[in-house]
Amino acid sequence: MKKKIWFITGASKGLGLILIKTLLKKGYAVAATSRSVSELQKAIGEKNDNFLPLEVDLTDESSVEEAINQTAAYFGNIDVIVNNAGYGLTGALEELTDAEARQNFEINVFGSLNVIRTAMPLLRKQKSGHIFNIASIGGFSGAFPGFGIYCATKFAVHGFSESLAAEVKPFGIHVTIVSPGYFRTSFLEASSLGVPQNPIQEYQNVREIQDTHQNSINGIQQGDPEKAAREMIAVAGQEQPPLHLFLGQDAYDLAEAKIALIKADLEKMHATATATAFDV
């Protein structure tokens, strides 16, 4: 069976880089985007004809379109798209500026939408494809003080992905929302985690959470990114892949806690909250 062709954004580090290396070892063809082709080539190492590095600005639709067209021309088509590019942002909602919040949405949300919008004509024409949108457990449970904007971007990914799955199902295209917990990547390092330009001293709980993520959790995360990459590749091979893919025991625990909270709130308010229709 012909191996699928992958297109991966945000590929020069973190889960994206691990996924590319795993795919190439298994003989898959991979196109990968980064803001710097030289960094991407250096990270991958030796030249590989199955690897197409692309310098792309995901906030620029013409740049994204050129990358999709180059990939299709080089490999013949695209089977799997992974919208992986994104970065974390700490800070209380009050202390983050409008510019800081909007920039997080530009990359984490609108960058993925630019890729989807550009790739869909190709996927529709071939009547097949699989789109992985990398969200976060923070896009399902927002109970993380100091990560409100980041969680909002990932909640947005969950929302548009669920709608996308329903929209593209008639074309034979699958969508999977990937919600990782804590994996041992560069995500919590300074290059991937933004901090507020104007911190407010009174938010001690936010500073503590920020310090914990930067100095205590970073480097000892229990999640193995190589195992996460292998799980995604396995899901891409399924005939009926899941819409929701939670990765890591911590992600499962937080998801189950959120579901239990919603169920408790539903039950608590059921009698009065459902009695809101017009009287007949």
C-alpha positions as YAML, in Angstrom:
chain: A
units: angstrom
residues:
- id: 1
  name: MET
  ca: [0.00, 0.00, 0.00]
- id: 2
  name: LYS
  ca: [1.31, 3.45, -0.93]
- id: 3
  name: LYS
  ca: [2.35, 5.37, 2.17]
- id: 4
  name: LYS
  ca: [0.55, 8.62, 2.86]
- id: 5
  name: ILE
  ca: [2.01, 12.05, 2.21]
- id: 6
  name: TRP
  ca: [2.07, 14.35, 5.25]
- id: 7
  name: PHE
  ca: [2.06, 18.15, 5.47]
- id: 8
  name: ILE
  ca: [3.08, 19.43, 8.94]
- id: 9
  name: THR
  ca: [3.28, 23.00, 10.24]
- id: 10
  name: GLY
  ca: [5.42, 24.25, 13.10]
- id: 11
  name: ALA
  ca: [7.93, 21.53, 12.38]
- id: 12
  name: SER
  ca: [11.33, 22.78, 13.57]
- id: 13
  name: LYS
  ca: [10.86, 21.73, 17.20]
- id: 14
  name: GLY
  ca: [8.58, 20.02, 19.69]
- id: 15
  name: LEU
  ca: [6.01, 17.42, 18.75]
- id: 16
  name: GLY
  ca: [6.11, 18.48, 15.10]
- id: 17
  name: LEU
  ca: [9.82, 17.72, 14.79]
- id: 18
  name: ILE
  ca: [9.49, 14.37, 16.56]
- id: 19
  name: LEU
  ca: [6.57, 13.46, 14.30]
- id: 20
  name: ILE
  ca: [8.58, 14.28, 11.16]
- id: 21
  name: LYS
  ca: [11.59, 12.22, 12.26]
- id: 22
  name: THR
  ca: [9.34, 9.28, 13.12]
- id: 23
  name: LEU
  ca: [7.55, 9.48, 9.78]
- id: 24
  name: LEU
  ca: [10.77, 9.68, 7.77]
- id: 25
  name: LYS
  ca: [12.18, 6.65, 9.59]
- id: 26
  name: LYS
  ca: [9.07, 4.74, 8.57]
- id: 27
  name: GLY
  ca: [9.46, 5.77, 4.93]
- id: 28
  name: TYR
  ca: [6.68, 8.35, 4.67]
- id: 29
  name: ALA
  ca: [6.91, 11.47, 2.50]
- id: 30
  name: VAL
  ca: [6.75, 14.67, 4.53]
- id: 31
  name: ALA
  ca: [6.45, 18.36, 3.69]
- id: 32
  name: ALA
  ca: [7.13, 20.53, 6.71]
- id: 33
  name: THR
  ca: [6.86, 24.24, 7.37]
- id: 34
  name: SER
  ca: [8.81, 26.56, 9.59]
- id: 35
  name: ARG
  ca: [9.65, 30.23, 9.73]
- id: 36
  name: SER
  ca: [13.23, 29.19, 8.89]
- id: 37
  name: VAL
  ca: [14.11, 26.47, 6.37]
- id: 38
  name: SER
  ca: [17.73, 26.42, 7.58]
- id: 39
  name: GLU
  ca: [16.62, 25.65, 11.15]
- id: 40
  name: LEU
  ca: [14.34, 22.93, 9.85]
- id: 41
  name: GLN
  ca: [17.03, 21.33, 7.70]
- id: 42
  name: LYS
  ca: [19.51, 21.49, 10.57]
- id: 43
  name: ALA
  ca: [17.00, 19.85, 12.93]
- id: 44
  name: ILE
  ca: [16.30, 17.00, 10.51]
- id: 45
  name: GLY
  ca: [19.95, 16.43, 9.61]
- id: 46
  name: GLU
  ca: [20.86, 14.47, 6.51]
- id: 47
  name: LYS
  ca: [19.16, 15.11, 3.17]
- id: 48
  name: ASN
  ca: [16.18, 12.92, 2.37]
- id: 49
  name: ASP
  ca: [14.28, 12.92, -0.93]
- id: 50
  name: ASN
  ca: [11.09, 12.15, 1.03]
- id: 51
  name: PHE
  ca: [11.45, 15.41, 2.96]
- id: 52
  name: LEU
  ca: [10.40, 18.82, 1.62]
- id: 53
  name: PRO
  ca: [11.26, 21.73, 3.98]
- id: 54
  name: LEU
  ca: [9.27, 24.91, 3.38]
- id: 55
  name: GLU
  ca: [9.66, 28.42, 4.78]
- id: 56
  name: VAL
  ca: [6.14, 29.66, 5.47]
- id: 57
  name: ASP
  ca: [4.44, 32.54, 7.22]
- id: 58
  name: LEU
  ca: [1.20, 30.95, 8.39]
- id: 59
  name: THR
  ca: [-0.45, 34.33, 8.88]
- id: 60
  name: ASP
  ca: [0.05, 35.10, 5.16]
- id: 61
  name: GLU
  ca: [-2.47, 33.29, 2.94]
- id: 62
  name: SER
  ca: [-0.30, 33.61, -0.18]
- id: 63
  name: SER
  ca: [2.65, 32.05, 1.66]
- id: 64
  name: VAL
  ca: [0.47, 29.15, 2.80]
- id: 65
  name: GLU
  ca: [-0.96, 28.69, -0.70]
- id: 66
  name: GLU
  ca: [2.52, 28.54, -2.20]
- id: 67
  name: ALA
  ca: [3.54, 25.85, 0.32]
- id: 68
  name: ILE
  ca: [0.48, 23.70, -0.41]
- id: 69
  name: ASN
  ca: [1.05, 24.04, -4.17]
- id: 70
  name: GLN
  ca: [4.75, 23.19, -3.83]
- id: 71
  name: THR
  ca: [3.91, 20.09, -1.81]
- id: 72
  name: ALA
  ca: [1.31, 18.87, -4.28]
- id: 73
  name: ALA
  ca: [3.69, 19.48, -7.18]
- id: 74
  name: TYR
  ca: [6.61, 17.72, -5.47]
- id: 75
  name: PHE
  ca: [4.81, 14.66, -4.09]
- id: 76
  name: GLY
  ca: [1.72, 14.52, -6.33]
- id: 77
  name: ASN
  ca: [-0.86, 15.05, -3.60]
- id: 78
  name: ILE
  ca: [-1.36, 15.49, 0.15]
- id: 79
  name: ASP
  ca: [-3.03, 12.88, 2.35]
- id: 80
  name: VAL
  ca: [-2.54, 14.08, 5.93]
- id: 81
  name: ILE
  ca: [-2.35, 17.64, 7.23]
- id: 82
  name: VAL
  ca: [-1.12, 18.37, 10.75]
- id: 83
  name: ASN
  ca: [-1.80, 21.88, 12.02]
- id: 84
  name: ASN
  ca: [0.83, 21.82, 14.74]
- id: 85
  name: ALA
  ca: [2.21, 25.37, 14.74]
- id: 86
  name: GLY
  ca: [1.45, 27.34, 17.88]
- id: 87
  name: TYR
  ca: [2.87, 28.69, 21.08]
- id: 88
  name: GLY
  ca: [1.90, 29.01, 24.72]
- id: 89
  name: LEU
  ca: [1.07, 32.27, 26.44]
- id: 90
  name: THR
  ca: [0.91, 32.88, 30.17]
- id: 91
  name: GLY
  ca: [-0.68, 35.85, 31.89]
- id: 92
  name: ALA
  ca: [-3.91, 36.81, 33.58]
- id: 93
  name: LEU
  ca: [-6.60, 38.12, 31.26]
- id: 94
  name: GLU
  ca: [-6.31, 41.57, 32.82]
- id: 95
  name: GLU
  ca: [-2.58, 41.89, 32.31]
- id: 96
  name: LEU
  ca: [-2.26, 40.65, 28.73]
- id: 97
  name: THR
  ca: [-2.56, 43.38, 26.12]
- id: 98
  name: ASP
  ca: [-4.89, 43.25, 23.15]
- id: 99
  name: ALA
  ca: [-1.85, 42.83, 20.88]
- id: 100
  name: GLU
  ca: [-0.50, 39.89, 22.90]
- id: 101
  name: ALA
  ca: [-3.88, 38.15, 22.87]
- id: 102
  name: ARG
  ca: [-4.50, 38.73, 19.18]
- id: 103
  name: GLN
  ca: [-1.05, 37.46, 18.18]
- id: 104
  name: ASN
  ca: [-1.69, 34.19, 20.04]
- id: 105
  name: PHE
  ca: [-4.95, 33.80, 18.10]
- id: 106
  name: GLU
  ca: [-3.18, 34.72, 14.82]
- id: 107
  name: ILE
  ca: [-0.83, 31.74, 15.10]
- id: 108
  name: ASN
  ca: [-2.83, 29.19, 17.10]
- id: 109
  name: VAL
  ca: [-6.17, 29.72, 15.34]
- id: 110
  name: PHE
  ca: [-5.98, 31.74, 12.13]
- id: 111
  name: GLY
  ca: [-2.77, 30.07, 10.97]
- id: 112
  name: SER
  ca: [-4.53, 26.70, 11.04]
- id: 113
  name: LEU
  ca: [-7.59, 28.14, 9.31]
- id: 114
  name: ASN
  ca: [-5.36, 29.49, 6.52]
- id: 115
  name: VAL
  ca: [-3.93, 26.00, 5.96]
- id: 116
  name: ILE
  ca: [-7.36, 24.34, 6.03]
- id: 117
  name: ARG
  ca: [-8.91, 26.89, 3.66]
- id: 118
  name: THR
  ca: [-6.03, 26.51, 1.20]
- id: 119
  name: ALA
  ca: [-5.79, 22.71, 1.33]
- id: 120
  name: MET
  ca: [-9.50, 21.88, 1.16]
- id: 121
  name: PRO
  ca: [-9.92, 22.26, -2.65]
- id: 122
  name: LEU
  ca: [-7.19, 19.64, -3.13]
- id: 123
  name: LEU
  ca: [-8.65, 17.27, -0.53]
- id: 124
  name: ARG
  ca: [-12.18, 17.67, -1.90]
- id: 125
  name: LYS
  ca: [-11.01, 16.95, -5.43]
- id: 126
  name: GLN
  ca: [-9.30, 13.71, -4.40]
- id: 127
  name: LYS
  ca: [-12.23, 12.85, -2.05]
- id: 128
  name: SER
  ca: [-9.91, 11.82, 0.75]
- id: 129
  name: GLY
  ca: [-7.66, 13.23, 3.43]
- id: 130
  name: HIS
  ca: [-7.14, 13.52, 7.15]
- id: 131
  name: ILE
  ca: [-6.69, 16.78, 9.06]
- id: 132
  name: PHE
  ca: [-5.08, 16.68, 12.51]
- id: 133
  name: ASN
  ca: [-5.56, 19.90, 14.46]
- id: 134
  name: ILE
  ca: [-3.24, 20.04, 17.48]
- id: 135
  name: ALA
  ca: [-5.19, 21.54, 20.35]
- id: 136
  name: SER
  ca: [-4.42, 20.86, 24.03]
- id: 137
  name: ILE
  ca: [-6.12, 19.51, 27.10]
- id: 138
  name: GLY
  ca: [-6.23, 23.25, 27.84]
- id: 139
  name: GLY
  ca: [-8.69, 23.48, 24.96]
- id: 140
  name: PHE
  ca: [-11.11, 21.16, 26.75]
- id: 141
  name: SER
  ca: [-10.56, 22.18, 30.36]
- id: 142
  name: GLY
  ca: [-9.83, 25.83, 31.03]
- id: 143
  name: ALA
  ca: [-9.02, 25.43, 34.73]
- id: 144
  name: PHE
  ca: [-5.50, 26.81, 34.35]
- id: 145
  name: PRO
  ca: [-5.04, 30.24, 36.02]
- id: 146
  name: GLY
  ca: [-2.77, 32.38, 33.90]
- id: 147
  name: PHE
  ca: [-3.45, 30.50, 30.65]
- id: 148
  name: GLY
  ca: [-6.82, 32.02, 29.75]
- id: 149
  name: ILE
  ca: [-5.90, 33.36, 26.31]
- id: 150
  name: TYR
  ca: [-3.96, 30.24, 25.36]
- id: 151
  name: CYS
  ca: [-6.88, 28.07, 26.50]
- id: 152
  name: ALA
  ca: [-9.24, 30.29, 24.49]
- id: 153
  name: THR
  ca: [-7.21, 29.66, 21.33]
- id: 154
  name: LYS
  ca: [-7.29, 25.93, 21.90]
- id: 155
  name: PHE
  ca: [-11.02, 25.94, 22.74]
- id: 156
  name: ALA
  ca: [-11.41, 27.66, 19.37]
- id: 157
  name: VAL
  ca: [-9.49, 24.82, 17.72]
- id: 158
  name: HIS
  ca: [-11.85, 22.31, 19.33]
- id: 159
  name: GLY
  ca: [-14.89, 24.26, 18.17]
- id: 160
  name: PHE
  ca: [-13.98, 24.85, 14.55]
- id: 161
  name: SER
  ca: [-12.62, 21.30, 14.23]
- id: 162
  name: GLU
  ca: [-15.92, 19.76, 15.31]
- id: 163
  name: SER
  ca: [-17.75, 21.87, 12.73]
- id: 164
  name: LEU
  ca: [-15.11, 21.10, 10.11]
- id: 165
  name: ALA
  ca: [-15.53, 17.35, 10.70]
- id: 166
  name: ALA
  ca: [-19.25, 17.62, 9.96]
- id: 167
  name: GLU
  ca: [-18.67, 19.82, 6.90]
- id: 168
  name: VAL
  ca: [-16.07, 17.62, 5.20]
- id: 169
  name: LYS
  ca: [-17.48, 14.19, 6.04]
- id: 170
  name: PRO
  ca: [-19.40, 14.00, 2.69]
- id: 171
  name: PHE
  ca: [-16.05, 14.35, 0.88]
- id: 172
  name: GLY
  ca: [-14.45, 11.37, 2.61]
- id: 173
  name: ILE
  ca: [-12.18, 13.60, 4.71]
- id: 174
  name: HIS
  ca: [-11.50, 12.89, 8.39]
- id: 175
  name: VAL
  ca: [-10.70, 15.36, 11.17]
- id: 176
  name: THR
  ca: [-8.98, 14.55, 14.46]
- id: 177
  name: ILE
  ca: [-8.53, 17.00, 17.33]
- id: 178
  name: VAL
  ca: [-5.35, 16.11, 19.24]
- id: 179
  name: SER
  ca: [-5.42, 17.18, 22.90]
- id: 180
  name: PRO
  ca: [-2.09, 16.40, 24.56]
- id: 181
  name: GLY
  ca: [-1.33, 16.72, 28.23]
- id: 182
  name: TYR
  ca: [2.23, 17.50, 29.33]
- id: 183
  name: PHE
  ca: [4.82, 16.04, 26.96]
- id: 184
  name: ARG
  ca: [8.56, 16.48, 27.27]
- id: 185
  name: THR
  ca: [9.15, 18.91, 24.41]
- id: 186
  name: SER
  ca: [10.38, 22.51, 24.15]
- id: 187
  name: PHE
  ca: [6.85, 23.85, 24.69]
- id: 188
  name: LEU
  ca: [7.61, 25.33, 28.14]
- id: 189
  name: GLU
  ca: [10.92, 26.88, 27.10]
- id: 190
  name: ALA
  ca: [11.27, 30.60, 26.46]
- id: 191
  name: SER
  ca: [11.16, 30.11, 22.67]
- id: 192
  name: SER
  ca: [7.67, 28.59, 22.85]
- id: 193
  name: LEU
  ca: [6.08, 30.17, 25.93]
- id: 194
  name: GLY
  ca: [5.18, 33.85, 25.93]
- id: 195
  name: VAL
  ca: [4.97, 35.86, 29.15]
- id: 196
  name: PRO
  ca: [3.11, 39.14, 29.78]
- id: 197
  name: GLN
  ca: [4.91, 42.37, 28.91]
- id: 198
  name: ASN
  ca: [3.21, 44.16, 31.81]
- id: 199
  name: PRO
  ca: [2.75, 41.72, 34.72]
- id: 200
  name: ILE
  ca: [0.50, 42.90, 37.56]
- id: 201
  name: GLN
  ca: [2.04, 42.25, 40.96]
- id: 202
  name: GLU
  ca: [-1.25, 41.36, 42.63]
- id: 203
  name: TYR
  ca: [-1.65, 38.17, 40.55]
- id: 204
  name: GLN
  ca: [0.53, 36.01, 42.77]
- id: 205
  name: ASN
  ca: [-1.36, 32.85, 41.83]
- id: 206
  name: VAL
  ca: [-0.60, 33.50, 38.16]
- id: 207
  name: ARG
  ca: [3.09, 34.14, 38.86]
- id: 208
  name: GLU
  ca: [3.26, 30.90, 40.84]
- id: 209
  name: ILE
  ca: [1.65, 28.94, 37.99]
- id: 210
  name: GLN
  ca: [4.00, 30.59, 35.51]
- id: 211
  name: ASP
  ca: [7.05, 29.78, 37.63]
- id: 212
  name: THR
  ca: [5.91, 26.19, 38.10]
- id: 213
  name: HIS
  ca: [5.56, 25.65, 34.37]
- id: 214
  name: GLN
  ca: [8.86, 27.30, 33.49]
- id: 215
  name: ASN
  ca: [11.03, 25.96, 36.29]
- id: 216
  name: SER
  ca: [9.41, 22.89, 37.84]
- id: 217
  name: ILE
  ca: [7.40, 21.08, 35.17]
- id: 218
  name: ASN
  ca: [9.71, 21.85, 32.24]
- id: 219
  name: GLY
  ca: [12.05, 18.98, 31.57]
- id: 220
  name: ILE
  ca: [10.29, 16.37, 33.70]
- id: 221
  name: GLN
  ca: [6.98, 16.03, 31.83]
- id: 222
  name: GLN
  ca: [5.83, 12.42, 31.87]
- id: 223
  name: GLY
  ca: [4.63, 12.36, 28.26]
- id: 224
  name: ASP
  ca: [6.98, 10.79, 25.71]
- id: 225
  name: PRO
  ca: [6.61, 12.71, 22.41]
- id: 226
  name: GLU
  ca: [7.88, 9.76, 20.37]
- id: 227
  name: LYS
  ca: [5.02, 7.64, 21.68]
- id: 228
  name: ALA
  ca: [2.60, 10.49, 20.91]
- id: 229
  name: ALA
  ca: [3.93, 10.64, 17.33]
- id: 230
  name: ARG
  ca: [3.51, 6.88, 16.90]
- id: 231
  name: GLU
  ca: [-0.07, 7.12, 18.19]
- id: 232
  name: MET
  ca: [-0.93, 9.83, 15.67]
- id: 233
  name: ILE
  ca: [0.54, 7.79, 12.82]
- id: 234
  name: ALA
  ca: [-1.51, 4.79, 13.96]
- id: 235
  name: VAL
  ca: [-4.69, 6.90, 14.07]
- id: 236
  name: ALA
  ca: [-3.98, 8.17, 10.54]
- id: 237
  name: GLY
  ca: [-4.07, 4.54, 9.40]
- id: 238
  name: GLN
  ca: [-7.48, 3.81, 10.88]
- id: 239
  name: GLU
  ca: [-10.47, 3.47, 8.58]
- id: 240
  name: GLN
  ca: [-12.68, 5.37, 11.04]
- id: 241
  name: PRO
  ca: [-10.35, 7.56, 13.12]
- id: 242
  name: PRO
  ca: [-11.60, 9.33, 16.25]
- id: 243
  name: LEU
  ca: [-12.62, 12.96, 16.22]
- id: 244
  name: HIS
  ca: [-11.13, 13.46, 19.69]
- id: 245
  name: LEU
  ca: [-7.67, 12.12, 20.54]
- id: 246
  name: PHE
  ca: [-6.60, 12.83, 24.11]
- id: 247
  name: LEU
  ca: [-2.93, 11.99, 24.65]
- id: 248
  name: GLY
  ca: [-1.48, 11.18, 28.07]
- id: 249
  name: GLN
  ca: [-2.92, 9.96, 31.35]
- id: 250
  name: ASP
  ca: [-2.97, 13.53, 32.63]
- id: 251
  name: ALA
  ca: [-5.08, 14.60, 29.65]
- id: 252
  name: TYR
  ca: [-7.50, 11.75, 30.31]
- id: 253
  name: ASP
  ca: [-7.75, 12.63, 34.01]
- id: 254
  name: LEU
  ca: [-8.46, 16.30, 33.29]
- id: 255
  name: ALA
  ca: [-10.98, 15.46, 30.56]
- id: 256
  name: GLU
  ca: [-12.85, 13.07, 32.83]
- id: 257
  name: ALA
  ca: [-12.87, 15.67, 35.62]
- id: 258
  name: LYS
  ca: [-14.33, 18.26, 33.22]
- id: 259
  name: ILE
  ca: [-17.00, 15.82, 32.01]
- id: 260
  name: ALA
  ca: [-17.92, 14.99, 35.62]
- id: 261
  name: LEU
  ca: [-18.20, 18.72, 36.44]
- id: 262
  name: ILE
  ca: [-20.50, 19.32, 33.48]
- id: 263
  name: LYS
  ca: [-22.65, 16.33, 34.41]
- id: 264
  name: ALA
  ca: [-22.94, 17.60, 37.99]
- id: 265
  name: ASP
  ca: [-23.97, 21.07, 36.81]
- id: 266
  name: LEU
  ca: [-26.50, 19.59, 34.38]
- id: 267
  name: GLU
  ca: [-28.09, 17.51, 37.10]
- id: 268
  name: LYS
  ca: [-28.09, 20.33, 39.63]
- id: 269
  name: MET
  ca: [-29.93, 22.76, 37.38]
- id: 270
  name: HIS
  ca: [-31.96, 20.28, 35.29]
- id: 271
  name: ALA
  ca: [-35.41, 20.94, 36.74]
- id: 272
  name: THR
  ca: [-35.39, 24.72, 36.38]
- id: 273
  name: ALA
  ca: [-33.03, 25.09, 33.42]
- id: 274
  name: THR
  ca: [-35.17, 22.85, 31.20]
- id: 275
  name: ALA
  ca: [-38.41, 24.56, 32.24]
- id: 276
  name: THR
  ca: [-37.71, 27.63, 30.11]
- id: 277
  name: ALA
  ca: [-39.96, 27.00, 27.09]
- id: 278
  name: PHE
  ca: [-43.09, 29.06, 26.43]
- id: 279
  name: ASP
  ca: [-46.12, 27.78, 28.29]
- id: 280
  name: VAL
  ca: [-48.47, 25.93, 25.97]
...
